[in-house]
Short mmCIF file of C-alpha atoms in Angstrom, two decimals:
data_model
loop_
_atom_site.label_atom_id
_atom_site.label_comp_id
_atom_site.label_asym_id
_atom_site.label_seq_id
_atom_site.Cartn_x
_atom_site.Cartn_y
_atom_site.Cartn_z
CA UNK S 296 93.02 27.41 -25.24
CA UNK S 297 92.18 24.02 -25.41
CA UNK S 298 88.06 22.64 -26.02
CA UNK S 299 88.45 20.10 -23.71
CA UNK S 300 88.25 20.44 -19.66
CA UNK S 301 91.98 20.08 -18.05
CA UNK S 302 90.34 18.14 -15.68
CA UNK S 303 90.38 14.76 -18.02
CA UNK S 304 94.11 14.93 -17.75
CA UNK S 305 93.60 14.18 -14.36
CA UNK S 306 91.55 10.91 -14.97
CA UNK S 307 92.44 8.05 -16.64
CA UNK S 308 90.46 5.51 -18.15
CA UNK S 309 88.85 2.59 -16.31
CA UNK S 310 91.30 -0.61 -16.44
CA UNK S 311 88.76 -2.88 -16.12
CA UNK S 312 86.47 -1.58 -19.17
CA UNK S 313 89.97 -1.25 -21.38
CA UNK S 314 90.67 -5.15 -20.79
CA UNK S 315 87.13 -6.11 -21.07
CA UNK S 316 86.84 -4.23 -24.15
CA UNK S 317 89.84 -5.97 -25.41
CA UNK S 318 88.64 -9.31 -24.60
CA UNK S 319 85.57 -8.67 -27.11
CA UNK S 320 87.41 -7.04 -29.55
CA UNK S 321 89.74 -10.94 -29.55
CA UNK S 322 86.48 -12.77 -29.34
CA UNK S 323 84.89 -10.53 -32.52
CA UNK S 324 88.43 -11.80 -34.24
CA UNK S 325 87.67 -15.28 -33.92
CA UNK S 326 89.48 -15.81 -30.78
CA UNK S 327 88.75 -18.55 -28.07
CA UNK S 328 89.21 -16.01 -25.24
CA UNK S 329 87.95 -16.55 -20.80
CA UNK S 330 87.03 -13.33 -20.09
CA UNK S 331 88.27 -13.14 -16.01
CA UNK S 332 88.31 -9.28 -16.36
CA UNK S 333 84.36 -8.25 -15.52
CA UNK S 334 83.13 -7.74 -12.06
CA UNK S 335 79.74 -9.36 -12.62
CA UNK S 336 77.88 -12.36 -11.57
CA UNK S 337 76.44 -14.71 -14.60
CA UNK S 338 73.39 -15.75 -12.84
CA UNK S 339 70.31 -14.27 -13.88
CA UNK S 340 68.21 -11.82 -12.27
CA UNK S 341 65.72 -14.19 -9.86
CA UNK S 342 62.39 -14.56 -11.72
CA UNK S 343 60.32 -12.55 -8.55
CA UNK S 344 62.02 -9.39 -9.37
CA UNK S 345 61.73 -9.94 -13.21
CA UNK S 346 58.01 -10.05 -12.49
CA UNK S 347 58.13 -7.32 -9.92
CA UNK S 348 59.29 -5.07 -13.28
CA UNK S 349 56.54 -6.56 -15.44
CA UNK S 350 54.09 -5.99 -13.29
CA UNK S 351 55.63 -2.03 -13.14
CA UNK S 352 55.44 -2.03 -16.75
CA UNK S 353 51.56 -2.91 -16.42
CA UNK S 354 50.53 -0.55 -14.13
CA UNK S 355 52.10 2.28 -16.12
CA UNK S 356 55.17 2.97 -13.43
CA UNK S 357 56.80 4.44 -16.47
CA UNK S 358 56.90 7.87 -15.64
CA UNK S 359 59.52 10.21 -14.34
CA UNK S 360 60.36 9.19 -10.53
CA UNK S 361 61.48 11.65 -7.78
CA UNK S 362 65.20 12.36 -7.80
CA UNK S 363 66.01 10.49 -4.63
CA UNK S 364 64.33 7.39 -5.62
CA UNK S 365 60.27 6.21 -5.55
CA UNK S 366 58.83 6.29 -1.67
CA UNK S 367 58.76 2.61 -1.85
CA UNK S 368 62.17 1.76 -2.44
CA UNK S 369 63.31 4.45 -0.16
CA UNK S 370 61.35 2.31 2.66
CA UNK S 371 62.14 -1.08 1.46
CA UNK S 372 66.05 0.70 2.14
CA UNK S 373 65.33 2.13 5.13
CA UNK S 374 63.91 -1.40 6.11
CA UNK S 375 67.09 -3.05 4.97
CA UNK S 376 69.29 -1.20 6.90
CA UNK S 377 67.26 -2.03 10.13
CA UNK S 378 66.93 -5.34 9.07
CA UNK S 379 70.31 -6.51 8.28
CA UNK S 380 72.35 -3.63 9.32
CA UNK S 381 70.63 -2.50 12.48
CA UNK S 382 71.19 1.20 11.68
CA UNK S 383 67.55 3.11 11.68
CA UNK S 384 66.90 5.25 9.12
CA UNK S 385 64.30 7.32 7.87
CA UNK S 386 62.86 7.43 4.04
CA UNK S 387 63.97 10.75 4.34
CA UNK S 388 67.82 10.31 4.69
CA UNK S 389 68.33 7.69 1.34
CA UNK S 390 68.86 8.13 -1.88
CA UNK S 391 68.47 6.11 -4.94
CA UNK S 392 71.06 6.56 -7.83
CA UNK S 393 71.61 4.66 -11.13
CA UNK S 394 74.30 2.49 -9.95
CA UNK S 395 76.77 2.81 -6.67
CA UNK S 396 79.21 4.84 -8.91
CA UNK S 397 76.54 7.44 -9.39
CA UNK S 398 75.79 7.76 -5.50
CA UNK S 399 79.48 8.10 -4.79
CA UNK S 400 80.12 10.81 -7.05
CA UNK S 401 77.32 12.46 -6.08
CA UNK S 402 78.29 12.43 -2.69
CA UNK S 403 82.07 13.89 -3.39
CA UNK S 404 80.58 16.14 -5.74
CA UNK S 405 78.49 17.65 -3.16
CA UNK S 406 81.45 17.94 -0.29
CA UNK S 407 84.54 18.18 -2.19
CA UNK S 408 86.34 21.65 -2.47
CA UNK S 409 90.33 21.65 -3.77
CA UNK S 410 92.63 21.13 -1.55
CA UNK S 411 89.69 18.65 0.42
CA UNK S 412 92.21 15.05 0.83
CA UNK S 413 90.62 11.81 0.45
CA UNK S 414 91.90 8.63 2.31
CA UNK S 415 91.84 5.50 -0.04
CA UNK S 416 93.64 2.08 0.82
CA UNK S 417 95.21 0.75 -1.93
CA UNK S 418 94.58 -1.87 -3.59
CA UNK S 419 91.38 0.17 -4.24
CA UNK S 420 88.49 -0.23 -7.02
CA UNK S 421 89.95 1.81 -9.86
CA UNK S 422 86.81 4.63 -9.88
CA UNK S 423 87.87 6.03 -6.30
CA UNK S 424 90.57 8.07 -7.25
CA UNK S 425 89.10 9.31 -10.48
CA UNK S 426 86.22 10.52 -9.33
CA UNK S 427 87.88 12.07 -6.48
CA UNK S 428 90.01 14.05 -9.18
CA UNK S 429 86.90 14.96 -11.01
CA UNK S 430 85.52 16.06 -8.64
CA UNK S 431 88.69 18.96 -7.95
CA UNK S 432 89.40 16.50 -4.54
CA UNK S 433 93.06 15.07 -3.63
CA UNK S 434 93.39 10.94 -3.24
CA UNK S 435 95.66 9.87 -0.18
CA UNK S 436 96.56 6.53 -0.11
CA UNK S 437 97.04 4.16 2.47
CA UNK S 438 99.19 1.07 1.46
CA UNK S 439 98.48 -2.31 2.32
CA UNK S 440 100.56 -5.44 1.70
CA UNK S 441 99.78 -9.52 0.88
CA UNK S 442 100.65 -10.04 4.52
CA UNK S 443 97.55 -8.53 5.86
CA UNK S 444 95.90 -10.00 3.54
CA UNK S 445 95.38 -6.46 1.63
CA UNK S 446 93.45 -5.02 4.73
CA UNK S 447 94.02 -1.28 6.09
CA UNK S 448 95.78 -1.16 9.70
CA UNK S 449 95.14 1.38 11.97
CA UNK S 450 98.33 2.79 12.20
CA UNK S 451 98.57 3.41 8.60
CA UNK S 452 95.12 5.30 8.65
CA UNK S 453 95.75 7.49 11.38
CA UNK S 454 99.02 8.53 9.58
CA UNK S 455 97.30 9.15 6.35
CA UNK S 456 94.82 11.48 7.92
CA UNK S 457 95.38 14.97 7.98
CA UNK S 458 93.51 18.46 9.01
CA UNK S 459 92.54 18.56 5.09
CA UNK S 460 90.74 14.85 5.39
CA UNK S 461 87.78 14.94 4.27
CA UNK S 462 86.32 11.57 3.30
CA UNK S 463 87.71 8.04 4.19
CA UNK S 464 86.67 5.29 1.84
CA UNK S 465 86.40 1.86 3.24
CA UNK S 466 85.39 -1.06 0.94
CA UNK S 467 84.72 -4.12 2.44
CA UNK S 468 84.42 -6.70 0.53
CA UNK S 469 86.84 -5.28 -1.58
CA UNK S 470 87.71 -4.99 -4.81
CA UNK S 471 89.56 -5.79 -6.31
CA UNK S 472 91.14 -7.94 -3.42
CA UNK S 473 88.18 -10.05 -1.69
CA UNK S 474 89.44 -8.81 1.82
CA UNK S 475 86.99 -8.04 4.14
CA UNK S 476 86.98 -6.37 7.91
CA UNK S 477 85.95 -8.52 10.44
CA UNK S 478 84.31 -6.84 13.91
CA UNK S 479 87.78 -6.56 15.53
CA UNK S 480 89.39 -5.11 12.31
CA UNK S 481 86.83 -2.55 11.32
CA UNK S 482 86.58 -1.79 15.54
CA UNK S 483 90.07 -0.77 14.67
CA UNK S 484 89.81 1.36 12.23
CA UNK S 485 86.68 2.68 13.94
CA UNK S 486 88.58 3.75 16.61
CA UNK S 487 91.04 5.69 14.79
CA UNK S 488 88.06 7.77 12.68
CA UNK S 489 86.25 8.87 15.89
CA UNK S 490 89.56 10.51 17.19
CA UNK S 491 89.49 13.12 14.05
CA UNK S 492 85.66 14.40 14.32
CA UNK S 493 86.19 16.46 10.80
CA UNK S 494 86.63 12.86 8.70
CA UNK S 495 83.54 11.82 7.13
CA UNK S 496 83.30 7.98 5.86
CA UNK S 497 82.30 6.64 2.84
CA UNK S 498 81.65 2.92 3.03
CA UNK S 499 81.30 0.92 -0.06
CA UNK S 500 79.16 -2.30 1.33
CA UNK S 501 78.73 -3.58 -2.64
CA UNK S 502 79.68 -7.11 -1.53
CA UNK S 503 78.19 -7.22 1.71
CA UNK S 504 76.35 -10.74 0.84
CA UNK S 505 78.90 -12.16 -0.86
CA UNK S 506 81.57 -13.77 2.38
CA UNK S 507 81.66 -16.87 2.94
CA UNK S 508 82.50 -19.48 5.60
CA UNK S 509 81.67 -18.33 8.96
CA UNK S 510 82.55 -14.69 8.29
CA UNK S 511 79.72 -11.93 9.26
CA UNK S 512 79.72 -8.92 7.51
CA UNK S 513 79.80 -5.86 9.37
CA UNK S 514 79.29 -1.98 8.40
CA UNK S 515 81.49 1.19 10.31
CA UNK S 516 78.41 2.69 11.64
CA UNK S 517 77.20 -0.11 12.73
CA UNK S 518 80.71 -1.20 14.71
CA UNK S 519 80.77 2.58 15.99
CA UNK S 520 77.20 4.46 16.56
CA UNK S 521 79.25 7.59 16.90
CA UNK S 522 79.75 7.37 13.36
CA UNK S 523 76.25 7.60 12.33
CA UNK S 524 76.03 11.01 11.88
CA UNK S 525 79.00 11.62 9.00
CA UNK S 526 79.06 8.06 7.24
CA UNK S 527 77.41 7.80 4.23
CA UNK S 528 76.69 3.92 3.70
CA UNK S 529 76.50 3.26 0.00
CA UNK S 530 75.15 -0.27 -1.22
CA UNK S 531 73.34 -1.54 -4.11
CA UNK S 532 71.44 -4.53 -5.87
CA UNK S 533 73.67 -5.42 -8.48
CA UNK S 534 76.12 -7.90 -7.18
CA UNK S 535 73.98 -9.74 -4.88
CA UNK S 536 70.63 -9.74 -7.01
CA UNK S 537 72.49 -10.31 -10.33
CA UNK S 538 71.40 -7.39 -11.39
CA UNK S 539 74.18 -5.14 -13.11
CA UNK S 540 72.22 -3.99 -16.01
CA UNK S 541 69.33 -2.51 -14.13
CA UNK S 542 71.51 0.15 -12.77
CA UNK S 543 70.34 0.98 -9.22
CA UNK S 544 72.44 2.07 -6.30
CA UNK S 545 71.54 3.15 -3.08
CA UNK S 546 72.93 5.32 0.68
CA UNK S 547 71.56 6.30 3.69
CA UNK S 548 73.62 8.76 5.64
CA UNK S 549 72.47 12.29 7.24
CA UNK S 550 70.12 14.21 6.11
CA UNK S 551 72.00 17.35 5.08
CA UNK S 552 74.28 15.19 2.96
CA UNK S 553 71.24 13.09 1.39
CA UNK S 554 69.79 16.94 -0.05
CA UNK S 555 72.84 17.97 -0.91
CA UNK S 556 73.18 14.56 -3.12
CA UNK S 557 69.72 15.19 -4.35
CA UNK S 558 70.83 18.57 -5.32
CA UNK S 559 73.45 17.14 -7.77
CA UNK S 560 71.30 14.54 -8.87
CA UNK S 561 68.59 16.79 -10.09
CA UNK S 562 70.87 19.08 -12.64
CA UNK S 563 72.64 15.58 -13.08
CA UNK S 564 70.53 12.61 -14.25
CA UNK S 565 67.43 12.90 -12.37
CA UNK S 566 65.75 9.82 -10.83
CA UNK S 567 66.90 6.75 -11.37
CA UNK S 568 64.43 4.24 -14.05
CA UNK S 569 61.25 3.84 -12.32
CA UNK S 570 60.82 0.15 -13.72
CA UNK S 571 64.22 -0.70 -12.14
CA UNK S 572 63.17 0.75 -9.31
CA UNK S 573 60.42 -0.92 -8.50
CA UNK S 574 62.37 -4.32 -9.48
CA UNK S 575 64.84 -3.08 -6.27
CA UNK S 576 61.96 -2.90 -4.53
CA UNK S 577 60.80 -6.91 -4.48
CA UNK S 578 64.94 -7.26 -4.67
CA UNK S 579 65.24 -5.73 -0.60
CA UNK S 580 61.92 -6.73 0.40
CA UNK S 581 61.28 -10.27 -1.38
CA UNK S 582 62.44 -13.72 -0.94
CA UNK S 583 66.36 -13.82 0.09
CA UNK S 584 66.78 -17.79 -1.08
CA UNK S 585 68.86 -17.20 -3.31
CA UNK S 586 71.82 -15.45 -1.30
CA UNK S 587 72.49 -18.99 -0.15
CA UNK S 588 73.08 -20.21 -3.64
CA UNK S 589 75.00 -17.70 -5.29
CA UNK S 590 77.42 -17.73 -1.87
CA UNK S 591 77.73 -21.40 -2.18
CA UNK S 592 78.59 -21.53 -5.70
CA UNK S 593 81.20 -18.73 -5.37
CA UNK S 594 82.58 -19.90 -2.73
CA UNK S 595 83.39 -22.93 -4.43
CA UNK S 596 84.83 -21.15 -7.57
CA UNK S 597 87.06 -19.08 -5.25
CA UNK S 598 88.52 -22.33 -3.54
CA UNK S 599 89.23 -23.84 -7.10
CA UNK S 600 90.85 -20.67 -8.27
CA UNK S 601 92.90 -20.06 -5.33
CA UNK S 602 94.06 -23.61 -5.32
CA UNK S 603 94.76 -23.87 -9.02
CA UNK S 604 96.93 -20.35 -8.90
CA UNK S 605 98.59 -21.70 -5.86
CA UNK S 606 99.97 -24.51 -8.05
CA UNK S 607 101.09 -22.35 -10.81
CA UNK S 608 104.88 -21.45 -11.14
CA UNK S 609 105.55 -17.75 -9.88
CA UNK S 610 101.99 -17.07 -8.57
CA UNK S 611 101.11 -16.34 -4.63
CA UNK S 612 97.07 -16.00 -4.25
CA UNK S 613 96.02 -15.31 -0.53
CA UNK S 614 92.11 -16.88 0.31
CA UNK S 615 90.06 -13.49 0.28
CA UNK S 616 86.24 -14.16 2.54
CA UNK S 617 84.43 -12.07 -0.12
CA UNK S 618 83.40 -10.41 -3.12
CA UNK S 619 84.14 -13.00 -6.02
CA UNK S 620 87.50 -11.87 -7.00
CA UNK S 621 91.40 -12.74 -6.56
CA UNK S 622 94.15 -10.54 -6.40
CA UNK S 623 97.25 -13.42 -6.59
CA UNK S 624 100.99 -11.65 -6.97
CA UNK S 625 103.53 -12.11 -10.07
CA UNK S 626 105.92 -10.71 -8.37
CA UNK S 627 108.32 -13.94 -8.85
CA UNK S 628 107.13 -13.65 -12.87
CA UNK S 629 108.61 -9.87 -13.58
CA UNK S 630 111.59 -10.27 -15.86
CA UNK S 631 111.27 -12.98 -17.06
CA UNK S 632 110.97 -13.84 -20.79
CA UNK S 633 107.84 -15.29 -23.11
CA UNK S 634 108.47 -17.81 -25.52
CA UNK S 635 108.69 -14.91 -28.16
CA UNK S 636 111.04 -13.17 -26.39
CA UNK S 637 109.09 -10.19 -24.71
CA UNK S 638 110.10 -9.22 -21.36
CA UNK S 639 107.56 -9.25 -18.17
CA UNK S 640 108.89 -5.53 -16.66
CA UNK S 641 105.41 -5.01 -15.28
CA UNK S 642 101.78 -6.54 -14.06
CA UNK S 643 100.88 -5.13 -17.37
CA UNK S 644 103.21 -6.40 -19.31
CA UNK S 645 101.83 -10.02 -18.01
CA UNK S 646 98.14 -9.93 -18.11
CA UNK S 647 98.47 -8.34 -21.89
CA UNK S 648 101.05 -11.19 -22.80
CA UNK S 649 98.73 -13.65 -21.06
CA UNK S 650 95.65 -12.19 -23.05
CA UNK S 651 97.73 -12.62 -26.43
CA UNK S 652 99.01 -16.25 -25.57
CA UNK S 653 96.31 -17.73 -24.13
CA UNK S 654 93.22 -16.21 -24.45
CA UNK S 655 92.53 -15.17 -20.28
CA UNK S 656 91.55 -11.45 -19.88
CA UNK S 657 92.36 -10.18 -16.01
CA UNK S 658 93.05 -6.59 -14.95
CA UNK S 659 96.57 -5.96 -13.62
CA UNK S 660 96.67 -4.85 -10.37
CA UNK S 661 98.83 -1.84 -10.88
CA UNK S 662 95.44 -0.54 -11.90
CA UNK S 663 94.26 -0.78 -8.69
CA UNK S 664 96.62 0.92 -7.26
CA UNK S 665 98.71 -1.90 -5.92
CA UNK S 666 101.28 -4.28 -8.06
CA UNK S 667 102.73 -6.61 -9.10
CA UNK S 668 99.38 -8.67 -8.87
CA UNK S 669 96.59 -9.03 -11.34
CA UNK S 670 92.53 -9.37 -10.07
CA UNK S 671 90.58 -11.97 -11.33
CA UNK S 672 87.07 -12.25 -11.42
CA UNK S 673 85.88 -15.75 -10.58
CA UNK S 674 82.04 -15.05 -11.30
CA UNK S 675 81.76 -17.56 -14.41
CA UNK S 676 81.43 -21.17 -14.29
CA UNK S 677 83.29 -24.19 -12.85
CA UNK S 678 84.17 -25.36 -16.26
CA UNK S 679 85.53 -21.90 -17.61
CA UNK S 680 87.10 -21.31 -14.42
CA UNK S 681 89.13 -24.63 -14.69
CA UNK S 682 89.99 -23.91 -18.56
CA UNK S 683 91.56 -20.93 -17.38
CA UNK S 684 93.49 -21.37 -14.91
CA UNK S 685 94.66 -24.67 -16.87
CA UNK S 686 95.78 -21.75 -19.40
CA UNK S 687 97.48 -19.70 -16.93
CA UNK S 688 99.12 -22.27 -15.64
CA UNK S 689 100.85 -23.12 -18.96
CA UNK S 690 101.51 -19.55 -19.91
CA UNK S 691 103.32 -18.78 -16.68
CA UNK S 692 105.56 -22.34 -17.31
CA UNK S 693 106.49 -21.39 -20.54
CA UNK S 694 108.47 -18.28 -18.99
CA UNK S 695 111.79 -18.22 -18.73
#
């Protein structure tokens, strides 16, 4: 009998972290290595929520919070959600966790029995399917190709679905693509969830303030009130506040779902930091200027990343509306040869070689569930972005 649990051999580890990781380990060496790999912004946390956690600090907020988050950030949510959203909820039916991955697994922890199937497009953010198989659940995927721009069609959903669905997962923005569901397209795929009442739906709304152009964001339950009562709508402050380290996620969803979270929170990790909290807090509720800044400036990387890969030899990279990542195809680029002779047979094979030869760390898309492409993150600077793809742009001309 073996010490460890069988269910690790289920999981595997995150692609993302493994090429990060790598990309520090080249940098420790002495290495002049772009890291493209990490899904997180590089501007700092705006100064009025630095302050908001000072201030915390002052008043003493540093004891244990509630599991489901501090009253006042389980307003300011509620609030948000009305505000931007126009779904009403009450305090009572969010939930605060430390970080969006917490919340989700929480929530599949709570529902999930063996046999239970959840729906996940593909390309998909590489945590869905592990936690699902953590959790004892079964991942279904739903495939989607270049030429819809990476987005789930309704045909394909209602074939994935199944009397054992329990859980669709809908990400939009995605990652690791950019895509995002416009009314019409999420009406779609609205319309295909109310016809199977026993599907619940996870929405991941991480990027929802990161589109750009004239796209609006929309949310399922908010495209189909008869939704409402089984979607669980999961967001969080780190992408659009810039702030990843602080480690706060939130839902709202029904109430009998939100206790059942709480449940596995409280034998789990308890509340989430109190100082962070209250820093979410002035996040939701306090001045919004800077959304307009960080979309302008991504927006701009994306267009000079998308137009630099489009010139590169073998590369295809559609124009995703959100999230601040690219997922471009190397389809064109498998089998060929490097200059030291090593054979491109996967994605894998060419965002390692292209980490070795030129110093640009991206995650290959087979990670995600969907290849030959690779996802890179375009949340660095105009200069570094530039530099990169210069470097890409060389490595994929030297094949042969």
């Amino acid at each position: 009998m073996g010490f460890l649990a069988d269910a690790l051999s289920r999981v595997k580890p995150s692609a993302t972290i493994v090429m990060t990781q790598k990309a520090r380990d080249l940098k420790a060496q002495g290495r002049d290595v772009i890291s493209l790999s990490v899904g997180e912004p590089d501007f700092d946390t705006p100064q009025h929520i630095k302050q908001a956690a000072v201030e915390a600090i002052a008043r003493g907020e540093t004891k244990y919070p509630p599991v489901s988050g501090i009253v006042p950030l389980r307003e300011a949510i509620a609030r948000k959600f009305k505000r931007e959203n126009g779904l009403d909820y009450k305090p009572s039916q969010t939930i605060v966790g430390t970080g969006g991955k917490q919340v989700i697994y929480n929530a599949l922890l709570a529902t999930l029995n063996p046999g239970d199937e959840v729906v996940i497009p593909r390309p998909y953010w590489v945590s869905y399917p592990e936690m699902v198989g953590l959790c004892g659940g079964t991942p279904v995927f739903c495939e989607t190709t270049m030429a819809t721009n990476f987005k789930l069609q309704p045909e394909e959903l209602e074939r994935a679905i199944t009397r054992k669905t329990k859980w669709v997962i809908l990400n939009s923005p995605s990652n690791p693509s950019g895509a995002a569901y416009s009314h019409a397209e999420m009406k779609a795929l609205t319309d295909v969830l109310v016809r199977h009442p026993h599907v619940w739906v996870l929405t991941d709304d991480m990027y929802e303030h990161l589109v750009y152009g004239d796209f609006t964001f929309v949310t399922p339950a908010q495209v189909e009130p008869a939704l409402y009562d089984r979607t669980l709508t999961m967001n969080g402050v780190s992408k659009s506040y810039a702030m990843t380290g602080w480690r706060i996620g939130y839902a709202a969803g029904p109430e009998q779902l939100i206790k059942a979270m709480d449940f596995v929170q409280g034998q789990q990790t308890s509340g989430a930091a109190t100082i962070s909290q209250w820093a979410a807090v002035a996040a939701l509720d306090g001045p919004q200027d800077h959304l307009a800044e960080f979309r302008a400036a991504f927006q701009t990387r994306r267009d000079l990343v998308v137009s630099m890969l489009n010139q590169t030899n073998g590369l295809r990279c559609p124009t995703p509306e959100g999230a601040f990542y690219v997922y471009p195809s190397c389809a064109e680029l498998i089998g060929k040869r490097t200059e030291g002779g090593k054979v491109i047979e996967t994605d894998e094979d060419f965002v390692t070689e292209l980490l070795m030869a030129e110093g640009v760390a991206s995650v290959h898309g087979s990670a995600f569930g969907l290849g030959p492409n690779l996802r890179i993150s375009y949340a660095t600077s105009n200069q570094l972005l530039e530099e990169a793809c210069r470097r890409i742009q060389r490595f994929c001309g030297s094949l042969r």
